mmCIF file of C-alpha atoms and ligand atoms in Angstrom:
data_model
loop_
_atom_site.group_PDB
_atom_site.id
_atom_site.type_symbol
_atom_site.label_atom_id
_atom_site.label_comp_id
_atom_site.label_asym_id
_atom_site.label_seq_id
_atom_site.Cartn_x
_atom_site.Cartn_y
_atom_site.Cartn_z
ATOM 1 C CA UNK A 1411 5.653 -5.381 -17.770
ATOM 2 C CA UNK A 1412 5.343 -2.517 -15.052
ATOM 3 C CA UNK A 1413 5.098 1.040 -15.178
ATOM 4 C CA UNK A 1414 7.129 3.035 -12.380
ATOM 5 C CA UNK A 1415 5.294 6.179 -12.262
ATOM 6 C CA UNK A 1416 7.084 9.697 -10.478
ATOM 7 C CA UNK A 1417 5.277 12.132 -8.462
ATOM 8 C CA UNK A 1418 5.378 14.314 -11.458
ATOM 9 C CA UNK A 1419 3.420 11.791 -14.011
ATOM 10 C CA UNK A 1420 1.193 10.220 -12.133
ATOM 11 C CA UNK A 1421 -1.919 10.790 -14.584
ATOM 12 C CA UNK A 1422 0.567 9.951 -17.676
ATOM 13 C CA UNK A 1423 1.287 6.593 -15.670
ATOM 14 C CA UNK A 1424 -2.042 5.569 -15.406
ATOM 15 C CA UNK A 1425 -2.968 6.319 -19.061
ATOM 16 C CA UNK A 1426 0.090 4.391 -19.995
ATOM 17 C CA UNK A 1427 0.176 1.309 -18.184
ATOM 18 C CA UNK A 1428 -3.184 0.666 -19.422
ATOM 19 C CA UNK A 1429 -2.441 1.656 -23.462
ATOM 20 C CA UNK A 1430 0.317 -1.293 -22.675
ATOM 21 C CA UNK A 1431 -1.879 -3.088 -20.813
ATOM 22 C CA UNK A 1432 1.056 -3.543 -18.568
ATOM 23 C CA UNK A 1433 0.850 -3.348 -14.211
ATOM 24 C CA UNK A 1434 0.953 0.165 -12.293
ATOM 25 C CA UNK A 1435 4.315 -0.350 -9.847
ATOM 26 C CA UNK A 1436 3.094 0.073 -6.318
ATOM 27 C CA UNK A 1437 5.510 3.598 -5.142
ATOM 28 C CA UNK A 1438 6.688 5.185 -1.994
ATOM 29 C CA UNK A 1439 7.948 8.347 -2.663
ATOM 30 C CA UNK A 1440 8.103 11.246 -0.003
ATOM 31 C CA UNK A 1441 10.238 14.020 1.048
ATOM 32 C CA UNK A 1442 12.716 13.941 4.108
ATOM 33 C CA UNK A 1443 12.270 17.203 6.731
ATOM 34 C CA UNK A 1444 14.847 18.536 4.911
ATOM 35 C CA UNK A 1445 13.059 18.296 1.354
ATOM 36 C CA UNK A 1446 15.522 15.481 -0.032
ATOM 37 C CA UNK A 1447 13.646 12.928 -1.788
ATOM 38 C CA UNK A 1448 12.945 9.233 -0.719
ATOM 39 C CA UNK A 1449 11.328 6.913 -3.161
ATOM 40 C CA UNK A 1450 10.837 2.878 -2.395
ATOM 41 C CA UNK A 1451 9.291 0.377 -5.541
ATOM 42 C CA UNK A 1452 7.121 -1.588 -3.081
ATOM 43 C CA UNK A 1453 6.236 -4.258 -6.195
ATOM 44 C CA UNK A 1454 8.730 -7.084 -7.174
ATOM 45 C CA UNK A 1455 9.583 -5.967 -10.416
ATOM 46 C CA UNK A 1456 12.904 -8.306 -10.727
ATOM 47 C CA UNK A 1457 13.301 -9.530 -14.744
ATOM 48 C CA UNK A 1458 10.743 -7.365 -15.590
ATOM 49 C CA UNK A 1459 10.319 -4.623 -18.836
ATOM 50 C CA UNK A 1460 9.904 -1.303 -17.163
ATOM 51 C CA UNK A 1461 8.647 1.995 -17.758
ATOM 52 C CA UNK A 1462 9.577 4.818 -15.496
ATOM 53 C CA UNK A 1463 7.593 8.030 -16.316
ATOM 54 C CA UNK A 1464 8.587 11.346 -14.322
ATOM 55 C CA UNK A 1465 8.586 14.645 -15.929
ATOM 56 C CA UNK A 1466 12.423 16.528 -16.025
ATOM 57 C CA UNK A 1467 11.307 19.678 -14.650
ATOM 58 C CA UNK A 1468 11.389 21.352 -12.458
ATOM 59 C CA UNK A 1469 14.943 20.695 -10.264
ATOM 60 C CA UNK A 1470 12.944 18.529 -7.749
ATOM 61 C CA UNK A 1471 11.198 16.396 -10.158
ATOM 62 C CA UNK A 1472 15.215 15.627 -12.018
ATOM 63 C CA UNK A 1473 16.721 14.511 -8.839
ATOM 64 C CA UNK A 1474 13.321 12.317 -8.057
ATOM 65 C CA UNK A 1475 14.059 10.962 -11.563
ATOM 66 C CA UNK A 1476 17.367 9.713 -10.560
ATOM 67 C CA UNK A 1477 16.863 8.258 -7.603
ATOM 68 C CA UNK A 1478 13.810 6.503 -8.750
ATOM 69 C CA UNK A 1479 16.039 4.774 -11.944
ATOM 70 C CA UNK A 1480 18.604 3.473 -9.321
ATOM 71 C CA UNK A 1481 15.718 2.424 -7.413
ATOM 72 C CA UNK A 1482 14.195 0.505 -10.294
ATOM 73 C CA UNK A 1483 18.121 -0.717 -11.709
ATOM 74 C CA UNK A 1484 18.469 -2.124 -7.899
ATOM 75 C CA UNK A 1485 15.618 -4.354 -8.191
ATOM 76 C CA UNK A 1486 17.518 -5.792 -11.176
ATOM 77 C CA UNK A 1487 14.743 -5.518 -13.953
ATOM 78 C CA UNK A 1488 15.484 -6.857 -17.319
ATOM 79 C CA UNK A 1489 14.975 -3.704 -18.916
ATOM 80 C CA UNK A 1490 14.377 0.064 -18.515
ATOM 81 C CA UNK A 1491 12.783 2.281 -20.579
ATOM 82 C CA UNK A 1492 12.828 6.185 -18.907
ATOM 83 C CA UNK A 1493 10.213 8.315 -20.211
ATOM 84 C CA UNK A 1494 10.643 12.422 -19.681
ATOM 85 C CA UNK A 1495 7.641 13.663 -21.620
ATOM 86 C CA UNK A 1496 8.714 17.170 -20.530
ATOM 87 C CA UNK A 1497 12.825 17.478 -20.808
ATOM 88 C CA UNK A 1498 13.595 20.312 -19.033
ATOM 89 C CA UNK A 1499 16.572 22.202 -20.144
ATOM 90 C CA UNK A 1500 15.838 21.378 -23.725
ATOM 91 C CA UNK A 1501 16.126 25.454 -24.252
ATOM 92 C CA UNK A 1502 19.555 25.576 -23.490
ATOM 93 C CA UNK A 1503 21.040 23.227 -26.282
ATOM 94 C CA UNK A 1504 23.936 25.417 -27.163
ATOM 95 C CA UNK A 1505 26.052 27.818 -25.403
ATOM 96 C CA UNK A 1506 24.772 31.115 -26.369
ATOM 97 C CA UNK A 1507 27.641 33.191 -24.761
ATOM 98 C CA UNK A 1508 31.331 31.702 -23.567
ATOM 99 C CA UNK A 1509 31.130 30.204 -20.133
ATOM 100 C CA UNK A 1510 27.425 28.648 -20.422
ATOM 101 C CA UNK A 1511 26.806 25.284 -19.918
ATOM 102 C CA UNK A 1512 25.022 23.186 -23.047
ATOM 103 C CA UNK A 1513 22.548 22.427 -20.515
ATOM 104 C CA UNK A 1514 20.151 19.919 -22.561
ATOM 105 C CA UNK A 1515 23.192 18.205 -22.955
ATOM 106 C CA UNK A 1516 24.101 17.848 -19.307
ATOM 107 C CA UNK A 1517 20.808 16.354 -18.154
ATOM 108 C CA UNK A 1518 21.068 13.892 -21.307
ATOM 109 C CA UNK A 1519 23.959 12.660 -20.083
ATOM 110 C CA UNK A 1520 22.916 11.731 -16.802
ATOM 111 C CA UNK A 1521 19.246 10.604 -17.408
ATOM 112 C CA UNK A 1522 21.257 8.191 -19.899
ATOM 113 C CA UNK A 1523 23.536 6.546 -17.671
ATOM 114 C CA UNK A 1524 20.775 4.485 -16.182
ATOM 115 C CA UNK A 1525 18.747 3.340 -18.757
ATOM 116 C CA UNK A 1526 18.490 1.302 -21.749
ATOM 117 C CA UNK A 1527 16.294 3.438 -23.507
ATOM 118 C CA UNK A 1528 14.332 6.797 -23.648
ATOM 119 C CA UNK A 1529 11.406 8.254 -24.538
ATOM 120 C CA UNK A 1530 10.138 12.207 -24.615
ATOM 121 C CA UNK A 1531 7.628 13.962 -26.409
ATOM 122 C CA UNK A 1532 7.898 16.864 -28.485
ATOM 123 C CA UNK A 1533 11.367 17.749 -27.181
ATOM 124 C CA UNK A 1534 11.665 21.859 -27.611
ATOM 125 C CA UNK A 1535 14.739 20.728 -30.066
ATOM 126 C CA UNK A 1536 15.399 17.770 -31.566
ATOM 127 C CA UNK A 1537 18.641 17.933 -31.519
ATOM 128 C CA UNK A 1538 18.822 17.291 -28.172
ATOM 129 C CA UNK A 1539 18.136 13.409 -28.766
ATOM 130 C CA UNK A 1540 21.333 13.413 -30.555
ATOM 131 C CA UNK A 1541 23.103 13.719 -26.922
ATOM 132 C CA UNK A 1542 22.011 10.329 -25.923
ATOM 133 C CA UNK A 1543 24.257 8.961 -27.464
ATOM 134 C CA UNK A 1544 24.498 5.268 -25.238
ATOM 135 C CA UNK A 1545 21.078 4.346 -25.646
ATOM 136 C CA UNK A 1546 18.311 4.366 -27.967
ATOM 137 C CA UNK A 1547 15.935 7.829 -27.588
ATOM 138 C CA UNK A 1548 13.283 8.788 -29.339
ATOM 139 C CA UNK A 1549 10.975 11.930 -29.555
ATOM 140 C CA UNK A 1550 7.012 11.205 -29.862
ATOM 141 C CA UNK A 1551 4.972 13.518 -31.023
ATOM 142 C CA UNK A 1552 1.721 15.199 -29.141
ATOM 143 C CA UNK A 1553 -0.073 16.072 -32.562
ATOM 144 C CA UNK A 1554 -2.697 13.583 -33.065
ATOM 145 C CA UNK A 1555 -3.478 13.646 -29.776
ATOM 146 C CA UNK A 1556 -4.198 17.767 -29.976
ATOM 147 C CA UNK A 1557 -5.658 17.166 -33.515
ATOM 148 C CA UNK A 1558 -8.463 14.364 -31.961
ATOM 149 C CA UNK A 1559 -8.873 16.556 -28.982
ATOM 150 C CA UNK A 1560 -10.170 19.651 -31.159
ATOM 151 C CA UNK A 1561 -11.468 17.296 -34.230
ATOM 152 C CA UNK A 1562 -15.589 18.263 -33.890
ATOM 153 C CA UNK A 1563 -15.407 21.362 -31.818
ATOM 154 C CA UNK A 1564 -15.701 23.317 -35.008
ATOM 155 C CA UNK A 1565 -12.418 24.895 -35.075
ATOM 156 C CA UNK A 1566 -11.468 26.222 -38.828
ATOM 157 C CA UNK A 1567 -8.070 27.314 -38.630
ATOM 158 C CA UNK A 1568 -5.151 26.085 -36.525
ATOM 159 C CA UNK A 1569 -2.113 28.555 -36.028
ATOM 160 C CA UNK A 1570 1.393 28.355 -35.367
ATOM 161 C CA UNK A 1571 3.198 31.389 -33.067
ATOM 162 C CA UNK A 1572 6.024 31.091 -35.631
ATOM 163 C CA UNK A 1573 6.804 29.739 -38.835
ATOM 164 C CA UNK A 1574 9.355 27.450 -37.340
ATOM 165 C CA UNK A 1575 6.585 25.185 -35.973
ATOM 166 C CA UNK A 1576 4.154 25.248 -38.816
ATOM 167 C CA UNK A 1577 4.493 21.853 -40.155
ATOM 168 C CA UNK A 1578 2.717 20.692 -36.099
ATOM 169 C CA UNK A 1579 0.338 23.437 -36.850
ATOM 170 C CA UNK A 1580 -0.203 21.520 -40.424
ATOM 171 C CA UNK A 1581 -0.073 18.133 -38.778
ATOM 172 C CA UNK A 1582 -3.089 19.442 -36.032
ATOM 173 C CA UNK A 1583 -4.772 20.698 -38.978
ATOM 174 C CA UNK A 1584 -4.535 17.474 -40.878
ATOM 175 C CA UNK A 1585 -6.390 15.497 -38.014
ATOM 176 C CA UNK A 1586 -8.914 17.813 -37.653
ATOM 177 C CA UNK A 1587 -9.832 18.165 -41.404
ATOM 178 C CA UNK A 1588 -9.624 22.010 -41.401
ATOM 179 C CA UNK A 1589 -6.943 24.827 -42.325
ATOM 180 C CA UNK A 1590 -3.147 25.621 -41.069
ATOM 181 C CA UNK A 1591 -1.343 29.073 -41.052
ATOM 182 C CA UNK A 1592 1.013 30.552 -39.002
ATOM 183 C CA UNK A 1593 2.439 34.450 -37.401
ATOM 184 C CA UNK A 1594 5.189 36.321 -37.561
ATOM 185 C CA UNK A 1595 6.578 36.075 -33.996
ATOM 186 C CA UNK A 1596 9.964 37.885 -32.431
ATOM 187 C CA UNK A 1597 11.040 37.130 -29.462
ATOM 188 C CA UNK A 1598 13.224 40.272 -28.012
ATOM 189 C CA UNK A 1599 14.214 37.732 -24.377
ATOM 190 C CA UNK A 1600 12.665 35.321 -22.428
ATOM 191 C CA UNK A 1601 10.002 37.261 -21.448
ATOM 192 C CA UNK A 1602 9.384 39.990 -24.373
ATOM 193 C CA UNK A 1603 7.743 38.838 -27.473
ATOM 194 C CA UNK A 1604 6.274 40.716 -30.549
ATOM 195 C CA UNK A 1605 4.131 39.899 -33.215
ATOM 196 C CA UNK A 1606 3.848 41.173 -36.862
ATOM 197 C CA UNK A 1607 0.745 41.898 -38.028
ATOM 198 C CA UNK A 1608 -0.633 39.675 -40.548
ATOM 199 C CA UNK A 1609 -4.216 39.268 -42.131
ATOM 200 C CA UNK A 1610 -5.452 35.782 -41.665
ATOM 201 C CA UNK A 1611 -9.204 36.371 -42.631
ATOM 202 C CA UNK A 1612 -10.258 34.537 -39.301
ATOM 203 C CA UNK A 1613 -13.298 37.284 -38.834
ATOM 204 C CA UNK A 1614 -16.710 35.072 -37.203
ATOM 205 C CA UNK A 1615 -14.095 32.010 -36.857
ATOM 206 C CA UNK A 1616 -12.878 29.789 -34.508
ATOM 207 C CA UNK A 1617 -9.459 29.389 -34.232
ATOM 208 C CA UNK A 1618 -6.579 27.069 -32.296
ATOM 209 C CA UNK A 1619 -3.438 28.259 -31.686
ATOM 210 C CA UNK A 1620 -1.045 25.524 -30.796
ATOM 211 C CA UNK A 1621 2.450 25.560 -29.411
ATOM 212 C CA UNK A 1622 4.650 23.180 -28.111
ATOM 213 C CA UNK A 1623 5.420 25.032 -24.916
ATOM 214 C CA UNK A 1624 3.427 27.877 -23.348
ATOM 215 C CA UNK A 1625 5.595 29.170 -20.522
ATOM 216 C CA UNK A 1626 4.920 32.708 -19.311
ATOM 217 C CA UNK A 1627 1.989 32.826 -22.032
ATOM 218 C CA UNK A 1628 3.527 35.990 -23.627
ATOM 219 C CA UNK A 1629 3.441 34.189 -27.120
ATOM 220 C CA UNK A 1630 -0.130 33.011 -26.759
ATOM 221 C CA UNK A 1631 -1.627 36.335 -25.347
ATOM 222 C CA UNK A 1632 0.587 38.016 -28.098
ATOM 223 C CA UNK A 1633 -1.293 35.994 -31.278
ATOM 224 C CA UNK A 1634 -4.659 35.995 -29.230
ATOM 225 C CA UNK A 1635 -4.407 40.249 -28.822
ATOM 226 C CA UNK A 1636 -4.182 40.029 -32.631
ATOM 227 C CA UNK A 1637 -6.637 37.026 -33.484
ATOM 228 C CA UNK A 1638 -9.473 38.949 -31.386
ATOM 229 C CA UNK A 1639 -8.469 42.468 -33.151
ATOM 230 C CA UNK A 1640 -9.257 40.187 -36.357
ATOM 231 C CA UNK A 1641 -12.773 39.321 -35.015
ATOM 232 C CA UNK A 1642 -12.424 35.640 -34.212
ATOM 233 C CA UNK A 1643 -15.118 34.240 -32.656
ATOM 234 C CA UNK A 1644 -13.769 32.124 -30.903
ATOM 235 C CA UNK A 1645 -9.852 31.709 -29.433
ATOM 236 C CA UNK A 1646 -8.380 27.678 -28.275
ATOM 237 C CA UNK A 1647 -4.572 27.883 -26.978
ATOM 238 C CA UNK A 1648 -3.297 24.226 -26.954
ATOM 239 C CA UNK A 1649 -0.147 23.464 -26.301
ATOM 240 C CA UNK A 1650 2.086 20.229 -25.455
ATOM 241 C CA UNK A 1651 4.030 21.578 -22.628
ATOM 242 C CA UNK A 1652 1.705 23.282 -20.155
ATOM 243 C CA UNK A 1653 4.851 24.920 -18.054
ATOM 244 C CA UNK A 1654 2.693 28.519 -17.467
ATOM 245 C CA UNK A 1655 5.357 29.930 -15.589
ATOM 246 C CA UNK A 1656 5.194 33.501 -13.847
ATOM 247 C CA UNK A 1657 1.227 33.425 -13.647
ATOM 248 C CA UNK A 1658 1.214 32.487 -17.420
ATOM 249 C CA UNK A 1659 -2.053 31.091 -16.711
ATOM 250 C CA UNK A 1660 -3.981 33.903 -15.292
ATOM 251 C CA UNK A 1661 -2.714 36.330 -18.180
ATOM 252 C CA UNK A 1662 -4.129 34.192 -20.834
ATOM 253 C CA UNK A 1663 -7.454 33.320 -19.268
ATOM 254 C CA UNK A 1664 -9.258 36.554 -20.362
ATOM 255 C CA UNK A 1665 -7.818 36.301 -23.673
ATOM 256 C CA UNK A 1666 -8.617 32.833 -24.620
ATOM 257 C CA UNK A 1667 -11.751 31.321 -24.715
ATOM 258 C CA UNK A 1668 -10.405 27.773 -23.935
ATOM 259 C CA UNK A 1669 -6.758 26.727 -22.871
ATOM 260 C CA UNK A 1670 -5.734 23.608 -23.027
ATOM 261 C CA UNK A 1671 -2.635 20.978 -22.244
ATOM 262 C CA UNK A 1672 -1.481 17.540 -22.317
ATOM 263 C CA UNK A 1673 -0.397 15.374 -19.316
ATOM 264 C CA UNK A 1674 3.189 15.692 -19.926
ATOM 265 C CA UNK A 1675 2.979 18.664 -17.107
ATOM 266 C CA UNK A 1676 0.257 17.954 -14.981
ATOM 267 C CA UNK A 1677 -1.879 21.356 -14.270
ATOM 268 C CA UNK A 1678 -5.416 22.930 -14.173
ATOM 269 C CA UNK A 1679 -5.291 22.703 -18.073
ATOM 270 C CA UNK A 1680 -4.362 19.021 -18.441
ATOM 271 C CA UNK A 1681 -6.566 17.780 -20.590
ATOM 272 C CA UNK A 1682 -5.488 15.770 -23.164
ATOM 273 C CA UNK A 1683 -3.424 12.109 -22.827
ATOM 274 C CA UNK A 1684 0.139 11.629 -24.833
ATOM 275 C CA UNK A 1685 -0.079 8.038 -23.687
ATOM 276 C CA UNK A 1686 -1.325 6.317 -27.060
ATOM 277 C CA UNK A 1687 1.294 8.307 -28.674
ATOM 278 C CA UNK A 1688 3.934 6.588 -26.399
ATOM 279 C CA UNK A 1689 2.419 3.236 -26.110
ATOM 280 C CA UNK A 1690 2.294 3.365 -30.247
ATOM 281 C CA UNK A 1691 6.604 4.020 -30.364
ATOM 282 C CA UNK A 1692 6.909 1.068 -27.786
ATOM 283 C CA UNK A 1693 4.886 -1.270 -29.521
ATOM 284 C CA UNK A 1694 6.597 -0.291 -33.232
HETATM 285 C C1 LIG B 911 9.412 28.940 -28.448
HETATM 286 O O1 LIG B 911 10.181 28.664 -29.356
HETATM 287 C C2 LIG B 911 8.367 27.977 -27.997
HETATM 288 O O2 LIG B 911 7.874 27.234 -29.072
HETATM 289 C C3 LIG B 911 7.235 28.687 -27.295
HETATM 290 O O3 LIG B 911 6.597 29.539 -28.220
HETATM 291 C C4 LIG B 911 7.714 29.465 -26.118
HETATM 292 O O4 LIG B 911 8.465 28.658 -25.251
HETATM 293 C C5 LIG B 911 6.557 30.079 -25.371
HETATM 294 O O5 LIG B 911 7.039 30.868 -24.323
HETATM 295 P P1 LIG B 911 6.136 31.974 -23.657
HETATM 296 O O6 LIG B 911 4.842 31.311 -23.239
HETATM 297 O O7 LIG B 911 6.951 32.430 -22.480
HETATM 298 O O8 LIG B 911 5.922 33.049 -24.650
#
């Protein structure tokens, strides 16, 4: 068993060829003067069950993907497994005015095409799996990662931005033995977002607010503005998806105490490995 790992998972790879205990593929990949990709699987990995891990974001990182699946499909394996543990796109699942594309749906149906099955984690909807509809997919879930991450650093209360996502703030809370609530957020476009006041009694408390995605950190510095008003004493952003896009980062450094991410977007956050998570669904 091999794990093909893209320029874009490289820590993920790692982590995951050794929860499967299986080899770390030997990979060329660099860029032409022109910026096209060029990747090469240096190992023999003919009749062998492989793993390809790349991240589906940003545009680079998709086309990489591709190439890297025929790469791996040339060297006739005996099965492929793709792994995205960020799907881009996964935002645009329906057309939301007449002429859009359905654009989850467009990379689904070309990540599909050379694979026999795939894996994300915590895609931003889950209906999205639905468009692979050739192969087995399955979504895996960052939770008890983030919930043994923050198990035993006191935290008492683990928030959702909105009540859409409070059963993953419930699920954190679960691991780490403490309380789950969530706010009132509304989000006005992709960049303006509001939050209703609520009283969460978090005064002298440390707190975790965890997301699936932070992206320009509007959400986060949003519930943190209102979790410091409060008086808690202490303010943890985790999220699955560290995108932080538009200097997300730097606007929610002096508003949280700690900020932290998993390796399915490698950045100065990472912090926290999906890999068991992934290696569990495989070996189901
Ligand atoms: C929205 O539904 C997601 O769960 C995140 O809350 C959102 O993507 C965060 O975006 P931003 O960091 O730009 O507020």
């Amino acid at each position: 068993m091999f794990v093909v790992g893209g320029s874009a998972s490289q820590l993920l790879s790692k982590e995951l060829a050794k929860c499967l205990k299986a080899k770390l593929a030997k990979v060329e990949i660099k860029r032409f003067p022109d910026d096209e990709c060029y990747v090469r699987v240096e190992d023999d990995i003919e009749g062998e069950d492989v793993f390809l891990v790349q991240t589906a974001w940003p545009d680079k990182n998709i086309v990489e993907l591709f190439l890297l699946q025929d790469a791996i499909r040339e060297c006739e394996v005996s099965s492929l497994t793709t792994v995205c543990p960020y799907f881009g796109y996964a935002r645009q699942d329906k057309q939301f005015k007449p002429g859009e594309p359905i654009s989850a749906r467009a990379i689904a149906r070309l990540v599909q095409m050379q694979t026999d099955e795939f894996i994300t984690v915590d895609i931003h909807a889950p209906s999205v799996i639905d468009w692979f509809d050739n192969v087995s997919a399955k979504n895996v879930h960052a939770y008890p990662s983030i919930g043994r991450h923050l198990k035993g650093k006191g935290v008492e209360l683990i928030l959702s931005p909105d009540e859409g996502r409070a059963d993953n703030a419930k699920r954190v809370a679960d691991v780490v033995g403490c309380e789950a609530d969530f706010l009132v957020k509304e989000r006005f476009d992709g960049e303006t977002v509001e939050m209703t006041p609520k009283k969460l009694g978090v005064e002298g408390r440390k707190v975790a607010i965890v997301d699936d995605i932070i992206s320009t950190g509007g959400t986060i510095a949003k519930a943190a503005e209102q979790l410091r008003k409060q008086g808690a004493s202490k303010i943890f952003a985790v999220c699955t998806h560290g995108v932080f896009a538009k200097g997300g980062l730097d606007k929610l450094r002096p508003v949280c105490d700690d900020i932290c991410s998993t390796d399915t977007i490698e950045n100065p956050t990472t912090c926290i490995t999906v890999a068991p998570e992934i290696a569990r669904i495989v070996q189901d």
